[in-house]
Tab-separated table of C-alpha atoms in Angstrom:
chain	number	residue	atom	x	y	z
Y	10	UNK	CA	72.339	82.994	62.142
Y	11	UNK	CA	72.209	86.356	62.137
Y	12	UNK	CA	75.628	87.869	61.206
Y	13	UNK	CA	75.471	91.373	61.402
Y	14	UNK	CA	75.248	91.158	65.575
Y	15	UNK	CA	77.384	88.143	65.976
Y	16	UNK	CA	80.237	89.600	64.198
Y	17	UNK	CA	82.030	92.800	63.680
Y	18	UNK	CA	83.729	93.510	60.070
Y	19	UNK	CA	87.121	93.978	61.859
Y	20	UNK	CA	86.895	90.686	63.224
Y	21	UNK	CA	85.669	88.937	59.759
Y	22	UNK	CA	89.316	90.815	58.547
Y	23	UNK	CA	91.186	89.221	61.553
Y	24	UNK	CA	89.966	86.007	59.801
Y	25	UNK	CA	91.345	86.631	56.677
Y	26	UNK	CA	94.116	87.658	57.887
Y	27	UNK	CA	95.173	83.917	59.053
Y	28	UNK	CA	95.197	83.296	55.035
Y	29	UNK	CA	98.592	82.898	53.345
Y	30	UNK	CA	99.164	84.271	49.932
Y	31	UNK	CA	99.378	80.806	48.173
Y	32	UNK	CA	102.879	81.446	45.965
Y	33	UNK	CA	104.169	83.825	49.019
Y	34	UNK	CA	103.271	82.276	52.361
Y	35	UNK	CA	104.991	84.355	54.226
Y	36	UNK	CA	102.486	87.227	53.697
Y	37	UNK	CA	98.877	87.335	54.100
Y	38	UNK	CA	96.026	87.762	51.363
Y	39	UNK	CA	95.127	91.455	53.654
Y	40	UNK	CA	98.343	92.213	53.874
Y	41	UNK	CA	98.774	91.890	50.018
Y	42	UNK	CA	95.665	94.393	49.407
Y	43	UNK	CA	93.654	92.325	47.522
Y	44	UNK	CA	90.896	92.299	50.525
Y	45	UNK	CA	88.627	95.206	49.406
Y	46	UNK	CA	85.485	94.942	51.681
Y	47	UNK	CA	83.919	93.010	53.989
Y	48	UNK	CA	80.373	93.733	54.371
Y	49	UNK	CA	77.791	91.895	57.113
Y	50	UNK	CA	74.252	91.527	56.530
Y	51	UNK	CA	71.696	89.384	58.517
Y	52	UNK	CA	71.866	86.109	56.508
Y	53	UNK	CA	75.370	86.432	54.721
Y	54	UNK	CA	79.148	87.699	54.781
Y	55	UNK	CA	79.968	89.208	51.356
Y	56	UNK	CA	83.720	90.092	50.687
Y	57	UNK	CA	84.949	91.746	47.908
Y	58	UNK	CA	88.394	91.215	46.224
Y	59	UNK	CA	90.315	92.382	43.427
Y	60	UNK	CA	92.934	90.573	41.448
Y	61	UNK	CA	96.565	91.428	41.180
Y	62	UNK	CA	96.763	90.633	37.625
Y	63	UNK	CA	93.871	89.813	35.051
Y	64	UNK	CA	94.773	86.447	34.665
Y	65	UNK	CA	96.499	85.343	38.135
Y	66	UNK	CA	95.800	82.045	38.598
Y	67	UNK	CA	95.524	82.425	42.591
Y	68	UNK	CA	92.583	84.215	42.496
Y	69	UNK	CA	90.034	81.068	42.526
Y	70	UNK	CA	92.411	79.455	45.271
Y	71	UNK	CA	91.646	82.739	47.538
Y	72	UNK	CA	88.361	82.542	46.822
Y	73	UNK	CA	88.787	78.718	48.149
Y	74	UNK	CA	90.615	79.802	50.859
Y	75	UNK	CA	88.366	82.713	52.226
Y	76	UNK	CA	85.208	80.069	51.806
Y	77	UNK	CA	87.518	77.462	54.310
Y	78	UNK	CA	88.843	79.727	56.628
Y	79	UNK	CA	85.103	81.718	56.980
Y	80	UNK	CA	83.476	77.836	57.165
Y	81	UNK	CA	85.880	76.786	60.163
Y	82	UNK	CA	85.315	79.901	62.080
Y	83	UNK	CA	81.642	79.051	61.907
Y	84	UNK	CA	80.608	81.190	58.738
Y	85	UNK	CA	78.610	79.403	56.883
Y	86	UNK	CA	76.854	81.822	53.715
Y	87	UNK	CA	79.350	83.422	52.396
Y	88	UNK	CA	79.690	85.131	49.070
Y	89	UNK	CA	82.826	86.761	47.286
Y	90	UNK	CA	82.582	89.319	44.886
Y	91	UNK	CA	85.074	90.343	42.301
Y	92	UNK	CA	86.027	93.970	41.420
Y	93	UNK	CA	88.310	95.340	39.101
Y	94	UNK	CA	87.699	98.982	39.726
Y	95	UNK	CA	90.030	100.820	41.236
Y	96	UNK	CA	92.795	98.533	39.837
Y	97	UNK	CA	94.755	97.177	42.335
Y	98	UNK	CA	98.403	98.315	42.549
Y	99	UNK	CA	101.583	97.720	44.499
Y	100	UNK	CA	100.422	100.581	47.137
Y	101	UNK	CA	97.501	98.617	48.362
Y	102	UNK	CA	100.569	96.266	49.611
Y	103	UNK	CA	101.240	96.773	53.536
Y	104	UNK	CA	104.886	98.280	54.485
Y	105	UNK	CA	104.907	95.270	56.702
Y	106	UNK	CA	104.277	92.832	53.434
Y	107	UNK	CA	106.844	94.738	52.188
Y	108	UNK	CA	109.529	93.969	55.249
Y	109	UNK	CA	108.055	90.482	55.135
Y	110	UNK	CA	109.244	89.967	51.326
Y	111	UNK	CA	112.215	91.242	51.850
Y	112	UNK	CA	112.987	88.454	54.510
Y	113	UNK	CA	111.972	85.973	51.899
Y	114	UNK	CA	114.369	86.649	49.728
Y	115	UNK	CA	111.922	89.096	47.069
Y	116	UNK	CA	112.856	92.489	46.755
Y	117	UNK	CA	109.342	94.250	47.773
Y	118	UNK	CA	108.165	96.886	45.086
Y	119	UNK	CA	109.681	100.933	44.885
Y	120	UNK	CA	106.523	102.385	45.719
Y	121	UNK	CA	105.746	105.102	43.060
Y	122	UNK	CA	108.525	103.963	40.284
Y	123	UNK	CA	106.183	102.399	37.996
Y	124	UNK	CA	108.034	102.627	34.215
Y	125	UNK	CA	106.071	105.186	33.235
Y	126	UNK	CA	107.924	106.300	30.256
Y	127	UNK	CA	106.458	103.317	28.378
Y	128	UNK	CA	109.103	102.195	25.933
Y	129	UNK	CA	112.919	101.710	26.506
Y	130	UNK	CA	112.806	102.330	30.419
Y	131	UNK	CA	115.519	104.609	31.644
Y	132	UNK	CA	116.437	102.060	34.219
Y	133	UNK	CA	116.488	104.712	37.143
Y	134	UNK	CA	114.889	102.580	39.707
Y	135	UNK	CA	117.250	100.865	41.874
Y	136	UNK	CA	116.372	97.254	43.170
Y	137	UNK	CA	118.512	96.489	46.758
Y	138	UNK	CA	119.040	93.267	46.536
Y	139	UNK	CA	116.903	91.273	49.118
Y	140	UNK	CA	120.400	89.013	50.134
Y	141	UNK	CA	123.435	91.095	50.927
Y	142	UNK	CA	121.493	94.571	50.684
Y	143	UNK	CA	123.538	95.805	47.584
Y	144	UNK	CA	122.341	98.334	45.308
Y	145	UNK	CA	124.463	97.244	41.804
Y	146	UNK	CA	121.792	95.034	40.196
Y	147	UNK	CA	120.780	94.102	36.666
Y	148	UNK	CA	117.351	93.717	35.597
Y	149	UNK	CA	117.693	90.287	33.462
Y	150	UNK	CA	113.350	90.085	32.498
Y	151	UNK	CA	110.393	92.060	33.104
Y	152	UNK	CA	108.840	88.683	33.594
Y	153	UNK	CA	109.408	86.207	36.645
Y	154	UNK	CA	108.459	83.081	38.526
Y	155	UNK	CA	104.700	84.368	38.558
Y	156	UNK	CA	103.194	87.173	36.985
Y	157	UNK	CA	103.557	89.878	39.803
Y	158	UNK	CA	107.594	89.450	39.717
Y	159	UNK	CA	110.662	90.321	37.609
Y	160	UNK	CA	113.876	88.004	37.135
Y	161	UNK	CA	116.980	90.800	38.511
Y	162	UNK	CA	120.600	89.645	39.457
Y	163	UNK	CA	122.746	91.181	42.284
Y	164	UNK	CA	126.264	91.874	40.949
Y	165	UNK	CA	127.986	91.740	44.340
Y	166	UNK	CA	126.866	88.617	45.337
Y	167	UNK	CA	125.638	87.069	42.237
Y	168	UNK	CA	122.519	85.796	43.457
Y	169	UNK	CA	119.425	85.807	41.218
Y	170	UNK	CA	116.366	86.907	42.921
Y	171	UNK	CA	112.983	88.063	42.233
Y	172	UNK	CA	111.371	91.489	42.320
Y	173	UNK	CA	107.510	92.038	43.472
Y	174	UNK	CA	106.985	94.936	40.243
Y	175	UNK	CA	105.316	98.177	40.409
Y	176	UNK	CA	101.731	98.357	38.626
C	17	UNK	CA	71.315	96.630	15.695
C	18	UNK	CA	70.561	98.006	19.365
C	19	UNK	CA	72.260	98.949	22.038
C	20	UNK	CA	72.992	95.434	24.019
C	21	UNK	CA	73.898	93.872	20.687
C	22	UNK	CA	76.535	96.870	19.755
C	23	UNK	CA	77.845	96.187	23.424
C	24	UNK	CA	77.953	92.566	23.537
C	25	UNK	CA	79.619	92.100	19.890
C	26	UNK	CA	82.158	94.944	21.054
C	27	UNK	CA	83.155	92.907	24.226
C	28	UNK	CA	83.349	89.663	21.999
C	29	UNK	CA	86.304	92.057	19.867
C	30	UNK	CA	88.155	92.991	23.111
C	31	UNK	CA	87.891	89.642	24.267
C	32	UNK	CA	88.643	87.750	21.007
C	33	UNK	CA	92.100	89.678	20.433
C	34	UNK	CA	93.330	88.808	23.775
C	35	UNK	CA	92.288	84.939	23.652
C	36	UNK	CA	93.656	84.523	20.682
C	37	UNK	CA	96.681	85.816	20.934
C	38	UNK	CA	97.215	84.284	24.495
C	39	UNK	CA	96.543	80.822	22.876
C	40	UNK	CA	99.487	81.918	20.273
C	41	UNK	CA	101.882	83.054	23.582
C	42	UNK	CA	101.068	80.094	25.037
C	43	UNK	CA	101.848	77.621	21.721
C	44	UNK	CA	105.958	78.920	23.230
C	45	UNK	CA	105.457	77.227	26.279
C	46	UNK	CA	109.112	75.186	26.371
C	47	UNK	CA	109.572	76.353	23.085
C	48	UNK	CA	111.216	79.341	24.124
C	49	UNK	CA	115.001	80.542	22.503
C	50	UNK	CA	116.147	80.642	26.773
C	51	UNK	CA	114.427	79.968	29.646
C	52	UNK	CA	113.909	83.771	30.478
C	53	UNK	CA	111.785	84.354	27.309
C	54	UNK	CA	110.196	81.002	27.662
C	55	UNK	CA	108.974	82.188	31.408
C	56	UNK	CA	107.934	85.771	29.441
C	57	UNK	CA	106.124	84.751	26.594
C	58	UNK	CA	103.836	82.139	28.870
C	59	UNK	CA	103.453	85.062	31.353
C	60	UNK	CA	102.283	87.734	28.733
C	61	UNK	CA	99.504	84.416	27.735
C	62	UNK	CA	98.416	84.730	31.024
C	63	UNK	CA	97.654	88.145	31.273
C	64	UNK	CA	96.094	88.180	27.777
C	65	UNK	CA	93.490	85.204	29.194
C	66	UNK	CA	92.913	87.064	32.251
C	67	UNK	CA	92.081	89.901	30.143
C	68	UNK	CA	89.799	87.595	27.886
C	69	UNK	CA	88.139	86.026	30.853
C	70	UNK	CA	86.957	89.599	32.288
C	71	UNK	CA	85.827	90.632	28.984
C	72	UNK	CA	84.072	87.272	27.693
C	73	UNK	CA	82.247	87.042	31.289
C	74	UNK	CA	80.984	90.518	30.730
C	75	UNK	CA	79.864	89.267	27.112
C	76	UNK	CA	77.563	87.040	28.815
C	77	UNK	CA	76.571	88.971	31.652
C	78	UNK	CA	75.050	91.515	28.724
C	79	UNK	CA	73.969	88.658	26.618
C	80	UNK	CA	71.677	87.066	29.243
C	81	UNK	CA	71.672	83.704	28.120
C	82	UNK	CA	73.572	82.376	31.012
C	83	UNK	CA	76.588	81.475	28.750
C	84	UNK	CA	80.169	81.724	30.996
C	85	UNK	CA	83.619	82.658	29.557
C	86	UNK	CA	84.109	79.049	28.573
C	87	UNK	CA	80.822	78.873	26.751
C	88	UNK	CA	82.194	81.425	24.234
C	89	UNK	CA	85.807	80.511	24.472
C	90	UNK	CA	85.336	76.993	23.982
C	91	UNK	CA	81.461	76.546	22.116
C	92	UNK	CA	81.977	78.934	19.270
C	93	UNK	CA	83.551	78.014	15.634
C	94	UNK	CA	85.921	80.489	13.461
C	95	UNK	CA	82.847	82.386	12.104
C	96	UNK	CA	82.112	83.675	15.467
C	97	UNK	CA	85.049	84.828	16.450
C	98	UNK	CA	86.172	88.802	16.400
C	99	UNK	CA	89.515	89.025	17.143
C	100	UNK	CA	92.079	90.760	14.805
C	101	UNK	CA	93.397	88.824	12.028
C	102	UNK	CA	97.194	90.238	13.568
C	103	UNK	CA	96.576	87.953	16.892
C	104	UNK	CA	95.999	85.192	14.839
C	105	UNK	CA	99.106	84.999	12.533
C	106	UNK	CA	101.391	81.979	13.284
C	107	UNK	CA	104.274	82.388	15.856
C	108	UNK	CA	106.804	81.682	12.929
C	109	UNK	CA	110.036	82.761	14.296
C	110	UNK	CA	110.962	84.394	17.323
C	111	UNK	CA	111.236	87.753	15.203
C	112	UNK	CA	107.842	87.010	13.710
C	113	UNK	CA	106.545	87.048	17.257
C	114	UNK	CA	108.237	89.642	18.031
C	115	UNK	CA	107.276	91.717	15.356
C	116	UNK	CA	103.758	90.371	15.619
C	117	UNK	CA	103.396	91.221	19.620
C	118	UNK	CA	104.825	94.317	18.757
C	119	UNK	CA	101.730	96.064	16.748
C	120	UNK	CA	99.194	94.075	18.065
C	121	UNK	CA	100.236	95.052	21.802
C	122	UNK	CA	101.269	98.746	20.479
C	123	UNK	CA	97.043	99.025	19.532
C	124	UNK	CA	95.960	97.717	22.772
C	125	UNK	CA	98.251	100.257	24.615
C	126	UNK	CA	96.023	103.310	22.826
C	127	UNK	CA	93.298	101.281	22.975
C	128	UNK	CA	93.259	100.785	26.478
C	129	UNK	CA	94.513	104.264	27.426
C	130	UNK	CA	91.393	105.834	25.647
C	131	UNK	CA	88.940	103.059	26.790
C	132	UNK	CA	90.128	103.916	30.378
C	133	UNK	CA	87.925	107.004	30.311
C	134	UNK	CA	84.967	105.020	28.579
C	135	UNK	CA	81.259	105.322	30.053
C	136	UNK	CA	80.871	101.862	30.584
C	137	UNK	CA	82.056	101.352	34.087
C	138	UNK	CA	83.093	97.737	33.176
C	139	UNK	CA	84.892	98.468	30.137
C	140	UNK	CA	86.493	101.216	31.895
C	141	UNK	CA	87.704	99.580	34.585
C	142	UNK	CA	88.807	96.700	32.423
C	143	UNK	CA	91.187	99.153	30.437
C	144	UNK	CA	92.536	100.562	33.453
C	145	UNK	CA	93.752	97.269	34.437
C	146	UNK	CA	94.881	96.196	31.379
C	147	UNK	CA	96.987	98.669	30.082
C	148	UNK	CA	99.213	98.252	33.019
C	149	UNK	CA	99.910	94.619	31.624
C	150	UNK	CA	99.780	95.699	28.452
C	151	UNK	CA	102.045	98.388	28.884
C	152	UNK	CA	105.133	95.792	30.196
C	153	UNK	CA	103.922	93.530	26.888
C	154	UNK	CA	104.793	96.366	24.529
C	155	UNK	CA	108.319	97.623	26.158
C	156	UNK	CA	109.222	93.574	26.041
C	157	UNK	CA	108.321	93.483	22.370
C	158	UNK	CA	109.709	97.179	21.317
C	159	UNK	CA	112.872	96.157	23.184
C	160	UNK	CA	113.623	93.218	21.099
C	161	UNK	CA	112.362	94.403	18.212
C	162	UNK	CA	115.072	96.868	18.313
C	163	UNK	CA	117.998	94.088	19.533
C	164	UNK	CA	116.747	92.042	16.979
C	165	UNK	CA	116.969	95.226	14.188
C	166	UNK	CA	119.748	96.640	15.547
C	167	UNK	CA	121.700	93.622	16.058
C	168	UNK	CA	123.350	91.394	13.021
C	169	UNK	CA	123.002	91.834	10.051
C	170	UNK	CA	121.170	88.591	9.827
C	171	UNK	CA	118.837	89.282	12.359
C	172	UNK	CA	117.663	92.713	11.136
C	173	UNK	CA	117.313	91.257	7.568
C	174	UNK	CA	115.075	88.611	9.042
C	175	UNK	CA	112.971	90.746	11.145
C	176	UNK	CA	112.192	93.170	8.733
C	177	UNK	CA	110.928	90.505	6.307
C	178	UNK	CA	108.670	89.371	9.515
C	179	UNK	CA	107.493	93.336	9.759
C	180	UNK	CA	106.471	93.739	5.607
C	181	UNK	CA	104.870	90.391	5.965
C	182	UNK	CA	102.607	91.306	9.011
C	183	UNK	CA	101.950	94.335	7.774
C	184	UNK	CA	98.964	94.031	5.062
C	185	UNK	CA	97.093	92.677	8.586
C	186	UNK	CA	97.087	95.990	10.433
C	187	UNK	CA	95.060	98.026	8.444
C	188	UNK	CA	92.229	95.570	10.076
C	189	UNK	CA	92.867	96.593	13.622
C	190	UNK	CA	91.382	99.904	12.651
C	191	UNK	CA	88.294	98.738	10.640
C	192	UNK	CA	84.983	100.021	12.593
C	193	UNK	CA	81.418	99.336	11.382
C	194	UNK	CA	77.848	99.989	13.110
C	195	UNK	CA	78.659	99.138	16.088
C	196	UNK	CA	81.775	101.607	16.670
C	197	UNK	CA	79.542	104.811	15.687
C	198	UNK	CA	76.550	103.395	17.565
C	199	UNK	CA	79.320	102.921	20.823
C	200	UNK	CA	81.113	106.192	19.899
C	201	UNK	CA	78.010	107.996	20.332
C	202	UNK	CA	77.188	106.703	23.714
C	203	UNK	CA	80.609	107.533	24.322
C	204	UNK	CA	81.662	103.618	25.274
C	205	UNK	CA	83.555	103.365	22.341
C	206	UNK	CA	87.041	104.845	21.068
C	207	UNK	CA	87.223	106.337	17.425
C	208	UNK	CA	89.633	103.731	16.100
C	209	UNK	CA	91.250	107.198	13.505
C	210	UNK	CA	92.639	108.397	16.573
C	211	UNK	CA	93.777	105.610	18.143
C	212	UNK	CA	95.663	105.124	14.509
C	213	UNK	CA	97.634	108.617	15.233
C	214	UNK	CA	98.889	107.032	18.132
C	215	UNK	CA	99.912	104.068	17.393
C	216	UNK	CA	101.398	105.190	14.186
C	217	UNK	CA	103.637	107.443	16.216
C	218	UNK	CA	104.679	104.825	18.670
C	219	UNK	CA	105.598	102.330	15.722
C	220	UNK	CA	107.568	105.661	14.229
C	221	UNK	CA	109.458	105.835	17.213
C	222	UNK	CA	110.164	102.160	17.700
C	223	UNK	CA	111.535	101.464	14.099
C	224	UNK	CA	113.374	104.039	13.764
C	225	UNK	CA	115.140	103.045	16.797
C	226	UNK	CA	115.244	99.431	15.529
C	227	UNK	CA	117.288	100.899	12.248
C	228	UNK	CA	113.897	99.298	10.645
C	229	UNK	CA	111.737	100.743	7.215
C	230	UNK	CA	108.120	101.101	7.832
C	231	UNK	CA	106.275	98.736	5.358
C	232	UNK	CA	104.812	101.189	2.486
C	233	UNK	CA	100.755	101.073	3.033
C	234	UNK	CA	99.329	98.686	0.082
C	235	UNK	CA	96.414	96.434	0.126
C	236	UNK	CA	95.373	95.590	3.763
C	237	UNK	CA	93.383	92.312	4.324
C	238	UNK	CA	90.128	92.714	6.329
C	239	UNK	CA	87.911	90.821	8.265
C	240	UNK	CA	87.530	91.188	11.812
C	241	UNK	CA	84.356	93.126	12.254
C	242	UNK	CA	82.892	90.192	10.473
C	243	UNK	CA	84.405	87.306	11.430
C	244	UNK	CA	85.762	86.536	8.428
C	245	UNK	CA	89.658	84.669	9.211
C	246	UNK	CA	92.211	83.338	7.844
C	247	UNK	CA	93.297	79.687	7.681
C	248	UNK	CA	95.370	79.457	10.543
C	249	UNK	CA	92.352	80.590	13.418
C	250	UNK	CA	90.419	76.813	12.496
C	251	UNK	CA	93.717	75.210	13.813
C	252	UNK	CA	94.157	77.578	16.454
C	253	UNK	CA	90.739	77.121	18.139
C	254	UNK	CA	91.045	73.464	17.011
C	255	UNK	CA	93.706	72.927	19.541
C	256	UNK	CA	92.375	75.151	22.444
C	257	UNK	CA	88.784	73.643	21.905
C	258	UNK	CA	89.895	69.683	21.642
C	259	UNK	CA	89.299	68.963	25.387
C	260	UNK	CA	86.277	70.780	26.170
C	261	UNK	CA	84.525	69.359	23.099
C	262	UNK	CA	85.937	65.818	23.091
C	263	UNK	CA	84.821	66.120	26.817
C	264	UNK	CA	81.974	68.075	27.356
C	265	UNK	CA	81.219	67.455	31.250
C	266	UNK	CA	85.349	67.235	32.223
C	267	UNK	CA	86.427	69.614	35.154
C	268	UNK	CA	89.392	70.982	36.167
């Protein structure tokens, strides 16, 4: 099959699109940035992706995922590279992810508040709280459910909740 | 010693320090004092074996002898290992941890910050990544290290004991041999003197917050460049290794 004429590289992202972050569902594997290219040639579909984090244990399981979702539409050699360069960061996360998070109950990352002082963070960035909207919450770790989130508590409506953080 | 075997034994170093002390992070896994630091510690592990797998996959990549990341994390014994003889020290106490995490993720910081300019595009782009993990792994450390010294009484005694004894392993992290000054030159590798300044500074700043003394410099124990450990890595890499050597075809 020759790919290049059946297919358009738009429509190869459509496909990927349809593919659920696996520990966030409600937001897609393009819409979390980690979809860097998608290239046609006449015998194969290459995509390249980057991970979130070194060690993020989803990255095989989109790699799984891609290969399904490619093989039901009919796409049969397929072949996924990995980058790490440029590093993937919270801005190669769609605004709509970020609405889309917020819905779930994960307060979506403050684009361009990365700590960047390094040691003993000044604490300026203010996390709404994804529940009841409130402003007054306490960072309780820099380390959450999975790798990409921090642990914060709202102190109006005491609910714990996780933050997608900056890198 | 050329080129490929300089590069290859240098991404062996970067990915040593980070598998071993991942394996250590990991050893707190329900061990934690609460649930929140149980939930860090495993996390920083997993960064530090993501940043081991890119790093030992490159290793082979240069090597050529169609070994994967497991092959080296799994096939090698304690006299081929290059990590720092820091990453391997016991978890002890929390504050040993701590304290331990502390200068070990202090170096990578530097380290990574210089290597993100180096002229090997993979080692470059490896630091770039890396130091933003990195970076949340030393404010977590720094942080308690200056609740735990600037806390009780009992806690700051304890923790200082855990800095003087972890101390005589730091000189090592600096150690550089043939293969930094044939690296240097092709401008791949950092001078580890500078990246000393730094992290000498950054320790400075962090004990002196933590109401802590800086251990006075006496004799430093060495090893690393040659593989030469202490006791406790044969136990380590006897645990991580069981499975994959008790069951050589298993997969998971």
């Amino acid at each position: 099959m020759n790919y290049q004429e059946k297919y358009t590289e738009n429509q190869i992202l459509e496909f990927l699109s349809e593919i659920p972050d696996p520990e966030i569902p409600v937001i897609t594997i393009t819409e979390l940035g980690i979809v860097r290219n998608v290239e046609l040639t006449d015998k194969k579909v290459i995509i390249t992706i980057t991970p979130t984090y070194t060690g993020c244990p989803a990255m095989k399981l989109f790699e799984d995922e891609i290969i399904k979702k490619l093989h039901e539409k009919g796409i049969n050699t397929i072949e996924i590279k990995l980058v790490y360069s440029p590093a993937w960061t919270t801005n190669w996360m769609t605004n709509k992810a970020k609405e889309k998070l917020t819905a779930y109950g994960i307060a979506p990352p403050i684009s361009g508040t990365q700590d960047k002082g390094v040691l003993f963070s000044s604490g300026v960035k203010k996390v709404i709280c994804p529940r009841c909207k409130s402003q007054n919450t306490i960072l309780k770790s820099q380390f959450g459910s999975t790798a990409c989130k921090a642990f914060y508590q709202c102190n109006d409506c005491l609910e714990p909740f996780d933050y997608f953080k900056c890198i | 010693m050329t080129a490929k075997e300089a590069l290859l034994n240098y991404c062996l170093r970067l990915g040593d320090s980070s598998l071993i002390l991942g394996q250590r992070m990991s050893e707190w896994c329900s061990n934690g004092p609460i649930l929140e630091e149980d939930i860090a510690m495993t996390n920083i592990a997993l960064d530090l074996f993501g940043q081991a797998r890119t790093m030992l996959t490159y290793a082979g990549e240069i090597e050529e002898k169609g070994k994967t990341e497991d092959d080296f994390a799994y096939k090698r014994n304690e006299r081929e290992f290059y990590n720092s003889l820091l990453s391997e020290r016991p978890n002890g106490h929390f504050g040993d941890t701590i304290a331990r995490n502390f200068l070990q993720s202090a170096y990578f910081f530097h380290l990574y910050t210089t290597l993100s300019s180096s002229k090997d595009d993979m080692i470059s782009a490896h630091a770039v990544k890396s130091l933003k993990e990195v970076t949340y792994h030393l404010r977590h450390s720094a942080e308690w290290l200056v609740r735990l010294g600037d806390g009780t009484a009992e806690s700051h005694e304890k923790v200082q004991i855990s800095l003087d004894d972890l101390w005589e392993f730091t000189g090592d992290l600096f150690e550089m041999n043939e293969v930094d000054e044939l690296l240097i030159k092709e401008g791949i590798a950092v001078d580890l003197n500078e990246i000393k300044k730094e992290w000498i500074k950054t320790v400075d700043q962090v004990l002196e917050r933590a109401t802590l003394k800086k251990p006075e410099n006496g004799y430093m124990q060495t090893g690393r460049l040659n593989a030469i450990h202490s006791e406790y890595l044969g136990h380590l890499i006897a645990e991580m290794q069981f499975l994959p050597r008790a069951y050589p075809d298993a997969k998971w």
